[in-house]
């Protein structure tokens, strides 16, 4: 869970930056959110997954990607309801 949370926080941090280079490569915010989602899905950690979708949705809305933001928000909402 900590690894997923680290990816989510890094994604949120990169919303104000272009990218970050780590030992494993260069990552943009979307890459970090995708990594967090993958980890949470694989481990069936649904509450952190919902928070990641919510954060990713906020990022996409700020980028002007309103349809993707809405889709991610709906995924988060479904998980919060379950």
PDB file of C-alpha atoms in Angstrom:
ATOM      1  CA  UNK A   1       0.000   0.000   0.000  1.00  0.00           C
ATOM      2  CA  UNK A   2       2.855   2.406   0.775  1.00  0.00           C
ATOM      3  CA  UNK A   3       4.252   2.023  -2.738  1.00  0.00           C
ATOM      4  CA  UNK A   4       0.890   2.860  -4.270  1.00  0.00           C
ATOM      5  CA  UNK A   5       0.540   5.858  -1.998  1.00  0.00           C
ATOM      6  CA  UNK A   6       4.009   7.051  -2.982  1.00  0.00           C
ATOM      7  CA  UNK A   7       3.060   6.902  -6.678  1.00  0.00           C
ATOM      8  CA  UNK A   8      -0.192   8.768  -6.001  1.00  0.00           C
ATOM      9  CA  UNK A   9       1.572  11.544  -4.068  1.00  0.00           C
ATOM     10  CA  UNK A  10       4.245  11.787  -6.748  1.00  0.00           C
ATOM     11  CA  UNK A  11       1.509  12.140  -9.366  1.00  0.00           C
ATOM     12  CA  UNK A  12      -0.142  14.916  -7.386  1.00  0.00           C
ATOM     13  CA  UNK A  13       3.213  16.645  -6.957  1.00  0.00           C
ATOM     14  CA  UNK A  14       3.975  16.423 -10.667  1.00  0.00           C
ATOM     15  CA  UNK A  15       0.734  18.216 -11.496  1.00  0.00           C
ATOM     16  CA  UNK A  16       2.783  21.398 -11.056  1.00  0.00           C
ATOM     17  CA  UNK A  17       5.863  20.022 -12.832  1.00  0.00           C
ATOM     18  CA  UNK A  18       6.586  18.492 -16.225  1.00  0.00           C
ATOM     19  CA  UNK A  19       8.198  15.216 -15.197  1.00  0.00           C
ATOM     20  CA  UNK A  20      10.612  13.634 -12.768  1.00  0.00           C
ATOM     21  CA  UNK A  21      13.513  11.328 -13.517  1.00  0.00           C
ATOM     22  CA  UNK A  22      14.042   8.401 -11.164  1.00  0.00           C
ATOM     23  CA  UNK A  23      16.429   5.487 -11.383  1.00  0.00           C
ATOM     24  CA  UNK A  24      13.759   3.493 -13.267  1.00  0.00           C
ATOM     25  CA  UNK A  25      13.034   6.237 -15.807  1.00  0.00           C
ATOM     26  CA  UNK A  26      11.227   9.508 -16.409  1.00  0.00           C
ATOM     27  CA  UNK A  27       7.653   9.832 -15.187  1.00  0.00           C
ATOM     28  CA  UNK A  28       4.859  12.314 -15.776  1.00  0.00           C
ATOM     29  CA  UNK A  29       1.894  12.738 -13.425  1.00  0.00           C
ATOM     30  CA  UNK A  30      -0.265  10.346 -15.467  1.00  0.00           C
ATOM     31  CA  UNK A  31       2.418   7.652 -15.294  1.00  0.00           C
ATOM     32  CA  UNK A  32       2.462   7.933 -11.509  1.00  0.00           C
ATOM     33  CA  UNK A  33      -1.319   7.732 -11.196  1.00  0.00           C
ATOM     34  CA  UNK A  34      -1.321   4.678 -13.477  1.00  0.00           C
ATOM     35  CA  UNK A  35       1.319   2.966 -11.330  1.00  0.00           C
ATOM     36  CA  UNK A  36      -0.686   3.659  -8.164  1.00  0.00           C
ATOM     37  CA  UNK A  37      -3.870   2.304  -9.776  1.00  0.00           C
ATOM     38  CA  UNK A  38      -2.045  -0.851 -10.885  1.00  0.00           C
ATOM     39  CA  UNK A  39      -0.680  -1.506  -7.392  1.00  0.00           C
ATOM     40  CA  UNK A  40      -4.014  -0.880  -5.678  1.00  0.00           C
ATOM     41  CA  UNK A  41      -5.939  -3.042  -8.158  1.00  0.00           C
ATOM     42  CA  UNK A  42      -3.467  -5.913  -7.872  1.00  0.00           C
ATOM     43  CA  UNK A  43      -3.756  -5.830  -4.079  1.00  0.00           C
ATOM     44  CA  UNK A  44      -7.516  -5.143  -4.016  1.00  0.00           C
ATOM     45  CA  UNK A  45      -7.033  -1.958  -1.977  1.00  0.00           C
ATOM     46  CA  UNK A  46     -10.224  -0.212  -3.011  1.00  0.00           C
ATOM     47  CA  UNK A  47     -10.307   2.812  -0.710  1.00  0.00           C
ATOM     48  CA  UNK A  48      -6.812   4.026  -1.693  1.00  0.00           C
ATOM     49  CA  UNK A  49      -7.759   3.249  -5.307  1.00  0.00           C
ATOM     50  CA  UNK A  50     -10.782   5.532  -4.990  1.00  0.00           C
ATOM     51  CA  UNK A  51      -8.632   8.354  -3.598  1.00  0.00           C
ATOM     52  CA  UNK A  52      -6.171   7.874  -6.453  1.00  0.00           C
ATOM     53  CA  UNK A  53      -8.944   8.099  -9.040  1.00  0.00           C
ATOM     54  CA  UNK A  54     -10.191  11.248  -7.316  1.00  0.00           C
ATOM     55  CA  UNK A  55      -6.733  12.870  -7.359  1.00  0.00           C
ATOM     56  CA  UNK A  56      -6.177  11.813 -10.969  1.00  0.00           C
ATOM     57  CA  UNK A  57      -9.575  13.239 -11.895  1.00  0.00           C
ATOM     58  CA  UNK A  58      -8.664  16.582 -10.352  1.00  0.00           C
ATOM     59  CA  UNK A  59      -5.402  16.592 -12.306  1.00  0.00           C
ATOM     60  CA  UNK A  60      -7.159  15.835 -15.604  1.00  0.00           C
ATOM     61  CA  UNK A  61      -9.780  18.538 -14.980  1.00  0.00           C
ATOM     62  CA  UNK A  62      -6.990  21.069 -14.382  1.00  0.00           C
ATOM     63  CA  UNK A  63      -5.437  19.955 -17.681  1.00  0.00           C
ATOM     64  CA  UNK A  64      -8.726  20.599 -19.483  1.00  0.00           C
ATOM     65  CA  UNK A  65      -9.466  16.903 -20.052  1.00  0.00           C
ATOM     66  CA  UNK A  66     -13.020  17.106 -18.746  1.00  0.00           C
ATOM     67  CA  UNK A  67     -14.394  13.851 -20.170  1.00  0.00           C
ATOM     68  CA  UNK A  68     -11.515  11.803 -18.752  1.00  0.00           C
ATOM     69  CA  UNK A  69     -11.811  13.679 -15.459  1.00  0.00           C
ATOM     70  CA  UNK A  70     -15.518  12.807 -15.297  1.00  0.00           C
ATOM     71  CA  UNK A  71     -14.820   9.150 -16.041  1.00  0.00           C
ATOM     72  CA  UNK A  72     -12.177   8.931 -13.311  1.00  0.00           C
ATOM     73  CA  UNK A  73     -14.447  10.747 -10.851  1.00  0.00           C
ATOM     74  CA  UNK A  74     -17.216   8.217 -11.550  1.00  0.00           C
ATOM     75  CA  UNK A  75     -14.826   5.324 -10.897  1.00  0.00           C
ATOM     76  CA  UNK A  76     -13.865   6.911  -7.584  1.00  0.00           C
ATOM     77  CA  UNK A  77     -17.491   7.542  -6.696  1.00  0.00           C
ATOM     78  CA  UNK A  78     -18.459   3.904  -7.365  1.00  0.00           C
ATOM     79  CA  UNK A  79     -15.643   2.702  -5.119  1.00  0.00           C
ATOM     80  CA  UNK A  80     -16.599   5.104  -2.329  1.00  0.00           C
ATOM     81  CA  UNK A  81     -20.199   3.818  -2.472  1.00  0.00           C
ATOM     82  CA  UNK A  82     -19.140   0.158  -2.287  1.00  0.00           C
TER      83      UNK A  82
END
